[in-house]
């Protein structure tokens, strides 16, 4: 079991356990005490839990709130790489694309081939660190208020700039995906930015790993009918996939 899988397994314990001992976690994960301590330190730094005598306790309701930027980066890493690679199939040479904030979209930005000629606009400056290395890509950063603890801008200035662009394709991330409520997020600051991207794009691609499905986050972003293609991994529940397809959404499941 890789670290990302262990971190997810530990977090999932918060649904049924308030206190977890080192012995219980050793038996559950079948790894050494030193490995467990490294994982727990990672989660403690992310604000998910705090260590105590003999184990650790989960911080109240943190598993229901927005994950930290660091936590997003290390969760479901293998799935995000596969999803990002599948997303490359929807990027055409000499096209204009918009990139949402988020770790899976960051992976997409990292993997875009250098040979493609593209114009890319985003409000996440972590994407820019990958795009500026690619000599055939012209990138634009929709700047505004920098959100503390994350690598993204928001607010009036970012929204105004984003609304001045038109894209062939935009790539969105999400914190929650359900057929009934739609696409949702924990952060209300960038909702309007996401909605502008949808309005200003000819085609909308959602990149979301299995952990995002079957749950609603705090803020509504868009109906699933506003999404042309959803790319996810094979751990996403089949009933969720079929319900989305019944609504006319193309769902691509990567193996």
mmCIF file of C-alpha atoms in Angstrom:
data_model
loop_
_atom_site.group_PDB
_atom_site.id
_atom_site.type_symbol
_atom_site.label_atom_id
_atom_site.label_comp_id
_atom_site.label_asym_id
_atom_site.label_seq_id
_atom_site.Cartn_x
_atom_site.Cartn_y
_atom_site.Cartn_z
ATOM 1 C CA UNK A 1 0.000 0.000 0.000
ATOM 2 C CA UNK A 2 1.476 3.338 -1.088
ATOM 3 C CA UNK A 3 1.443 6.408 1.154
ATOM 4 C CA UNK A 4 -1.509 8.072 -0.578
ATOM 5 C CA UNK A 5 -3.635 4.956 0.017
ATOM 6 C CA UNK A 6 -2.547 4.782 3.673
ATOM 7 C CA UNK A 7 -3.387 8.457 4.231
ATOM 8 C CA UNK A 8 -6.838 7.946 2.746
ATOM 9 C CA UNK A 9 -7.414 4.820 4.873
ATOM 10 C CA UNK A 10 -6.437 6.672 8.043
ATOM 11 C CA UNK A 11 -8.717 9.608 7.217
ATOM 12 C CA UNK A 12 -11.626 7.244 6.555
ATOM 13 C CA UNK A 13 -11.346 6.035 10.160
ATOM 14 C CA UNK A 14 -12.697 9.429 11.267
ATOM 15 C CA UNK A 15 -16.196 8.272 10.260
ATOM 16 C CA UNK A 16 -16.198 5.575 12.947
ATOM 17 C CA UNK A 17 -13.392 6.407 15.385
ATOM 18 C CA UNK A 18 -12.573 9.434 17.493
ATOM 19 C CA UNK A 19 -9.430 7.884 18.981
ATOM 20 C CA UNK A 20 -7.056 5.483 17.177
ATOM 21 C CA UNK A 21 -4.179 3.608 18.827
ATOM 22 C CA UNK A 22 -0.828 2.825 17.208
ATOM 23 C CA UNK A 23 -1.447 -0.921 17.675
ATOM 24 C CA UNK A 24 -4.811 -0.783 15.903
ATOM 25 C CA UNK A 25 -3.298 1.065 12.949
ATOM 26 C CA UNK A 26 -0.356 -1.335 12.710
ATOM 27 C CA UNK A 27 -2.748 -4.286 12.463
ATOM 28 C CA UNK A 28 -5.023 -2.471 10.005
ATOM 29 C CA UNK A 29 -2.328 -1.316 7.581
ATOM 30 C CA UNK A 30 0.279 -4.053 8.139
ATOM 31 C CA UNK A 31 3.164 -1.581 8.175
ATOM 32 C CA UNK A 32 5.816 -0.627 10.711
ATOM 33 C CA UNK A 33 5.314 1.792 13.596
ATOM 34 C CA UNK A 34 7.843 4.195 12.052
ATOM 35 C CA UNK A 35 5.895 4.270 8.754
ATOM 36 C CA UNK A 36 2.664 4.931 10.616
ATOM 37 C CA UNK A 37 4.248 7.761 12.579
ATOM 38 C CA UNK A 38 5.422 9.421 9.359
ATOM 39 C CA UNK A 39 1.918 9.187 7.898
ATOM 40 C CA UNK A 40 0.314 10.529 11.067
ATOM 41 C CA UNK A 41 2.797 13.408 11.144
ATOM 42 C CA UNK A 42 1.725 14.267 7.595
ATOM 43 C CA UNK A 43 -1.938 14.322 8.597
ATOM 44 C CA UNK A 44 -1.207 16.280 11.755
ATOM 45 C CA UNK A 45 0.571 18.938 9.699
ATOM 46 C CA UNK A 46 -2.500 19.081 7.463
ATOM 47 C CA UNK A 47 -4.729 19.723 10.498
ATOM 48 C CA UNK A 48 -6.645 16.447 10.193
ATOM 49 C CA UNK A 49 -5.675 15.023 13.601
ATOM 50 C CA UNK A 50 -3.389 15.449 16.610
ATOM 51 C CA UNK A 51 -1.155 12.911 18.297
ATOM 52 C CA UNK A 52 -1.807 11.884 21.879
ATOM 53 C CA UNK A 53 -0.483 9.263 24.297
ATOM 54 C CA UNK A 54 -0.700 5.854 22.619
ATOM 55 C CA UNK A 55 -2.088 7.115 19.306
ATOM 56 C CA UNK A 56 -4.010 10.089 17.955
ATOM 57 C CA UNK A 57 -7.420 11.763 17.899
ATOM 58 C CA UNK A 58 -9.223 13.367 14.958
ATOM 59 C CA UNK A 59 -9.867 17.082 15.110
ATOM 60 C CA UNK A 60 -13.625 17.816 15.270
ATOM 61 C CA UNK A 61 -15.307 17.814 11.849
ATOM 62 C CA UNK A 62 -12.054 18.243 9.940
ATOM 63 C CA UNK A 63 -12.905 15.280 7.760
ATOM 64 C CA UNK A 64 -16.000 17.164 6.601
ATOM 65 C CA UNK A 65 -14.210 20.421 5.802
ATOM 66 C CA UNK A 66 -11.955 21.452 2.956
ATOM 67 C CA UNK A 67 -8.741 19.427 2.668
ATOM 68 C CA UNK A 68 -5.515 21.394 2.820
ATOM 69 C CA UNK A 69 -3.539 21.978 -0.350
ATOM 70 C CA UNK A 70 -0.877 19.516 0.860
ATOM 71 C CA UNK A 71 -3.536 16.887 1.583
ATOM 72 C CA UNK A 72 -4.963 17.228 -1.919
ATOM 73 C CA UNK A 73 -1.521 16.738 -3.444
ATOM 74 C CA UNK A 74 -0.783 13.440 -1.686
ATOM 75 C CA UNK A 75 -4.258 11.863 -1.873
ATOM 76 C CA UNK A 76 -5.076 9.349 -4.650
ATOM 77 C CA UNK A 77 -1.940 10.276 -6.568
ATOM 78 C CA UNK A 78 -1.922 7.284 -8.936
ATOM 79 C CA UNK A 79 -5.554 7.816 -9.891
ATOM 80 C CA UNK A 80 -4.972 11.512 -10.566
ATOM 81 C CA UNK A 81 -2.067 10.742 -12.890
ATOM 82 C CA UNK A 82 -4.207 8.306 -14.899
ATOM 83 C CA UNK A 83 -7.092 10.786 -15.064
ATOM 84 C CA UNK A 84 -4.781 13.579 -16.201
ATOM 85 C CA UNK A 85 -3.310 11.404 -18.954
ATOM 86 C CA UNK A 86 -6.819 10.628 -20.191
ATOM 87 C CA UNK A 87 -7.570 14.348 -20.161
ATOM 88 C CA UNK A 88 -4.732 14.981 -22.607
ATOM 89 C CA UNK A 89 -6.840 13.287 -25.282
ATOM 90 C CA UNK A 90 -9.142 16.328 -25.223
ATOM 91 C CA UNK A 91 -6.403 18.906 -25.835
ATOM 92 C CA UNK A 92 -5.949 19.778 -29.497
ATOM 93 C CA UNK A 93 -2.958 21.512 -30.996
ATOM 94 C CA UNK A 94 -3.361 25.289 -31.544
ATOM 95 C CA UNK A 95 -6.326 25.481 -29.169
ATOM 96 C CA UNK A 96 -7.301 27.708 -26.246
ATOM 97 C CA UNK A 97 -7.897 26.035 -22.883
ATOM 98 C CA UNK A 98 -8.854 27.080 -19.353
ATOM 99 C CA UNK A 99 -7.560 25.288 -16.270
ATOM 100 C CA UNK A 100 -9.372 25.255 -12.941
ATOM 101 C CA UNK A 101 -7.528 25.088 -9.635
ATOM 102 C CA UNK A 102 -6.890 21.691 -8.034
ATOM 103 C CA UNK A 103 -4.359 18.888 -7.782
ATOM 104 C CA UNK A 104 -5.702 16.737 -10.643
ATOM 105 C CA UNK A 105 -5.752 19.730 -12.990
ATOM 106 C CA UNK A 106 -2.221 20.569 -11.824
ATOM 107 C CA UNK A 107 -1.187 17.065 -12.886
ATOM 108 C CA UNK A 108 -2.766 17.725 -16.285
ATOM 109 C CA UNK A 109 -0.747 20.955 -16.635
ATOM 110 C CA UNK A 110 2.412 19.046 -15.718
ATOM 111 C CA UNK A 111 1.803 16.390 -18.377
ATOM 112 C CA UNK A 112 0.880 18.595 -21.333
ATOM 113 C CA UNK A 113 3.420 17.724 -24.061
ATOM 114 C CA UNK A 114 5.927 20.406 -24.931
ATOM 115 C CA UNK A 115 5.260 19.953 -28.660
ATOM 116 C CA UNK A 116 1.695 21.336 -28.421
ATOM 117 C CA UNK A 117 1.045 24.957 -29.345
ATOM 118 C CA UNK A 118 -1.521 26.199 -26.832
ATOM 119 C CA UNK A 119 -2.951 29.271 -25.170
ATOM 120 C CA UNK A 120 -3.791 28.532 -21.537
ATOM 121 C CA UNK A 121 -5.504 30.705 -18.926
ATOM 122 C CA UNK A 122 -5.763 29.759 -15.243
ATOM 123 C CA UNK A 123 -6.130 31.352 -11.820
ATOM 124 C CA UNK A 124 -3.886 28.785 -10.125
ATOM 125 C CA UNK A 125 -0.268 29.906 -10.189
ATOM 126 C CA UNK A 126 1.034 26.413 -9.425
ATOM 127 C CA UNK A 127 -0.071 25.465 -12.940
ATOM 128 C CA UNK A 128 2.063 28.291 -14.303
ATOM 129 C CA UNK A 129 5.220 26.765 -12.812
ATOM 130 C CA UNK A 130 4.750 23.811 -15.166
ATOM 131 C CA UNK A 131 3.387 25.713 -18.170
ATOM 132 C CA UNK A 132 6.144 28.313 -18.340
ATOM 133 C CA UNK A 133 8.704 25.552 -18.907
ATOM 134 C CA UNK A 134 6.950 24.545 -22.152
ATOM 135 C CA UNK A 135 8.227 26.785 -24.941
ATOM 136 C CA UNK A 136 5.183 26.385 -27.224
ATOM 137 C CA UNK A 137 2.595 27.351 -24.605
ATOM 138 C CA UNK A 138 1.478 30.906 -23.969
ATOM 139 C CA UNK A 139 -0.004 31.094 -20.477
ATOM 140 C CA UNK A 140 -2.112 33.735 -18.758
ATOM 141 C CA UNK A 141 -2.642 34.057 -15.006
ATOM 142 C CA UNK A 142 -5.944 35.592 -13.891
ATOM 143 C CA UNK A 143 -4.599 37.437 -10.871
ATOM 144 C CA UNK A 144 -6.518 38.729 -7.887
ATOM 145 C CA UNK A 145 -6.515 38.148 -4.158
ATOM 146 C CA UNK A 146 -4.147 35.299 -3.263
ATOM 147 C CA UNK A 147 -5.873 32.686 -1.153
ATOM 148 C CA UNK A 148 -3.805 31.865 1.924
ATOM 149 C CA UNK A 149 -2.592 28.272 2.099
ATOM 150 C CA UNK A 150 -3.498 27.572 -1.539
ATOM 151 C CA UNK A 151 -1.910 28.451 -4.873
ATOM 152 C CA UNK A 152 -4.874 30.263 -6.370
ATOM 153 C CA UNK A 153 -6.274 33.763 -6.842
ATOM 154 C CA UNK A 154 -9.889 34.861 -6.554
ATOM 155 C CA UNK A 155 -12.073 37.930 -6.438
ATOM 156 C CA UNK A 156 -13.257 40.668 -8.813
ATOM 157 C CA UNK A 157 -9.994 41.180 -10.726
ATOM 158 C CA UNK A 158 -9.499 37.469 -11.420
ATOM 159 C CA UNK A 159 -13.137 37.117 -12.503
ATOM 160 C CA UNK A 160 -12.957 40.185 -14.761
ATOM 161 C CA UNK A 161 -9.854 38.892 -16.504
ATOM 162 C CA UNK A 162 -11.205 35.352 -16.887
ATOM 163 C CA UNK A 163 -14.423 36.662 -18.464
ATOM 164 C CA UNK A 164 -12.382 38.310 -21.241
ATOM 165 C CA UNK A 165 -11.222 34.933 -22.582
ATOM 166 C CA UNK A 166 -12.935 32.311 -24.723
ATOM 167 C CA UNK A 167 -11.745 28.710 -24.721
ATOM 168 C CA UNK A 168 -12.218 25.648 -26.848
ATOM 169 C CA UNK A 169 -12.020 23.461 -23.723
ATOM 170 C CA UNK A 170 -11.905 23.990 -19.977
ATOM 171 C CA UNK A 171 -10.834 21.465 -17.365
ATOM 172 C CA UNK A 172 -12.577 21.600 -13.999
ATOM 173 C CA UNK A 173 -11.930 20.016 -10.621
ATOM 174 C CA UNK A 174 -14.509 19.354 -7.891
ATOM 175 C CA UNK A 175 -14.852 18.461 -4.220
ATOM 176 C CA UNK A 176 -18.212 16.743 -4.642
ATOM 177 C CA UNK A 177 -20.087 15.115 -7.534
ATOM 178 C CA UNK A 178 -23.631 13.712 -7.390
ATOM 179 C CA UNK A 179 -26.276 13.316 -10.100
ATOM 180 C CA UNK A 180 -28.844 15.218 -8.013
ATOM 181 C CA UNK A 181 -26.913 18.205 -6.603
ATOM 182 C CA UNK A 182 -24.282 18.346 -9.333
ATOM 183 C CA UNK A 183 -20.745 19.693 -9.058
ATOM 184 C CA UNK A 184 -19.858 21.291 -5.732
ATOM 185 C CA UNK A 185 -16.899 22.659 -3.784
ATOM 186 C CA UNK A 186 -15.824 23.497 -0.251
ATOM 187 C CA UNK A 187 -14.538 26.927 -1.198
ATOM 188 C CA UNK A 188 -17.073 29.620 -2.107
ATOM 189 C CA UNK A 189 -14.387 32.083 -3.250
ATOM 190 C CA UNK A 190 -13.723 30.478 -6.633
ATOM 191 C CA UNK A 191 -17.273 29.360 -7.493
ATOM 192 C CA UNK A 192 -17.885 32.320 -9.804
ATOM 193 C CA UNK A 193 -14.532 31.730 -11.501
ATOM 194 C CA UNK A 194 -15.509 28.141 -12.239
ATOM 195 C CA UNK A 195 -18.903 29.277 -13.557
ATOM 196 C CA UNK A 196 -17.238 31.868 -15.824
ATOM 197 C CA UNK A 197 -14.975 29.142 -17.203
ATOM 198 C CA UNK A 198 -18.010 27.003 -18.007
ATOM 199 C CA UNK A 199 -19.797 29.894 -19.703
ATOM 200 C CA UNK A 200 -16.741 30.907 -21.729
ATOM 201 C CA UNK A 201 -15.838 27.418 -22.994
ATOM 202 C CA UNK A 202 -17.175 25.366 -25.871
ATOM 203 C CA UNK A 203 -16.490 22.088 -24.051
ATOM 204 C CA UNK A 204 -16.256 21.341 -20.322
ATOM 205 C CA UNK A 205 -14.231 18.402 -18.968
ATOM 206 C CA UNK A 206 -14.429 17.435 -15.291
ATOM 207 C CA UNK A 207 -11.417 15.635 -13.796
ATOM 208 C CA UNK A 208 -12.381 13.914 -10.527
ATOM 209 C CA UNK A 209 -11.112 10.834 -8.714
ATOM 210 C CA UNK A 210 -13.418 8.377 -6.945
ATOM 211 C CA UNK A 211 -13.247 10.158 -3.578
ATOM 212 C CA UNK A 212 -15.327 13.046 -4.968
ATOM 213 C CA UNK A 213 -18.374 11.000 -5.979
ATOM 214 C CA UNK A 214 -21.531 10.357 -3.978
ATOM 215 C CA UNK A 215 -21.102 13.381 -1.722
ATOM 216 C CA UNK A 216 -22.071 17.048 -1.843
ATOM 217 C CA UNK A 217 -19.651 19.758 -0.756
ATOM 218 C CA UNK A 218 -20.709 23.074 0.730
ATOM 219 C CA UNK A 219 -21.157 25.234 -2.383
ATOM 220 C CA UNK A 220 -23.014 24.487 -5.626
ATOM 221 C CA UNK A 221 -20.945 25.088 -8.770
ATOM 222 C CA UNK A 222 -22.890 23.634 -11.707
ATOM 223 C CA UNK A 223 -25.368 21.000 -12.791
ATOM 224 C CA UNK A 224 -23.908 17.801 -14.214
ATOM 225 C CA UNK A 225 -25.756 18.724 -17.417
ATOM 226 C CA UNK A 226 -23.315 21.630 -17.781
ATOM 227 C CA UNK A 227 -20.482 19.090 -18.069
ATOM 228 C CA UNK A 228 -19.684 17.448 -21.394
ATOM 229 C CA UNK A 229 -17.237 14.798 -20.186
ATOM 230 C CA UNK A 230 -16.341 13.429 -16.741
ATOM 231 C CA UNK A 231 -13.065 11.538 -16.402
ATOM 232 C CA UNK A 232 -12.654 9.403 -13.283
ATOM 233 C CA UNK A 233 -10.982 6.207 -12.099
ATOM 234 C CA UNK A 234 -12.288 2.661 -11.767
ATOM 235 C CA UNK A 235 -12.872 2.962 -8.001
ATOM 236 C CA UNK A 236 -15.830 5.276 -8.589
ATOM 237 C CA UNK A 237 -19.056 3.394 -7.666
ATOM 238 C CA UNK A 238 -20.731 1.938 -10.745
ATOM 239 C CA UNK A 239 -24.163 3.199 -9.693
ATOM 240 C CA UNK A 240 -22.806 6.768 -9.659
ATOM 241 C CA UNK A 241 -21.323 6.340 -13.124
ATOM 242 C CA UNK A 242 -24.537 4.886 -14.560
ATOM 243 C CA UNK A 243 -26.711 7.601 -12.982
ATOM 244 C CA UNK A 244 -24.545 10.281 -14.595
ATOM 245 C CA UNK A 245 -24.676 8.539 -17.958
ATOM 246 C CA UNK A 246 -28.462 8.327 -17.684
ATOM 247 C CA UNK A 247 -28.447 12.137 -17.495
ATOM 248 C CA UNK A 248 -26.624 12.281 -20.826
ATOM 249 C CA UNK A 249 -23.123 12.934 -19.473
ATOM 250 C CA UNK A 250 -20.216 11.120 -21.074
ATOM 251 C CA UNK A 251 -18.244 9.395 -18.292
ATOM 252 C CA UNK A 252 -14.786 8.043 -19.079
ATOM 253 C CA UNK A 253 -13.478 5.522 -16.518
ATOM 254 C CA UNK A 254 -9.722 4.950 -16.594
ATOM 255 C CA UNK A 255 -8.213 1.651 -15.481
#
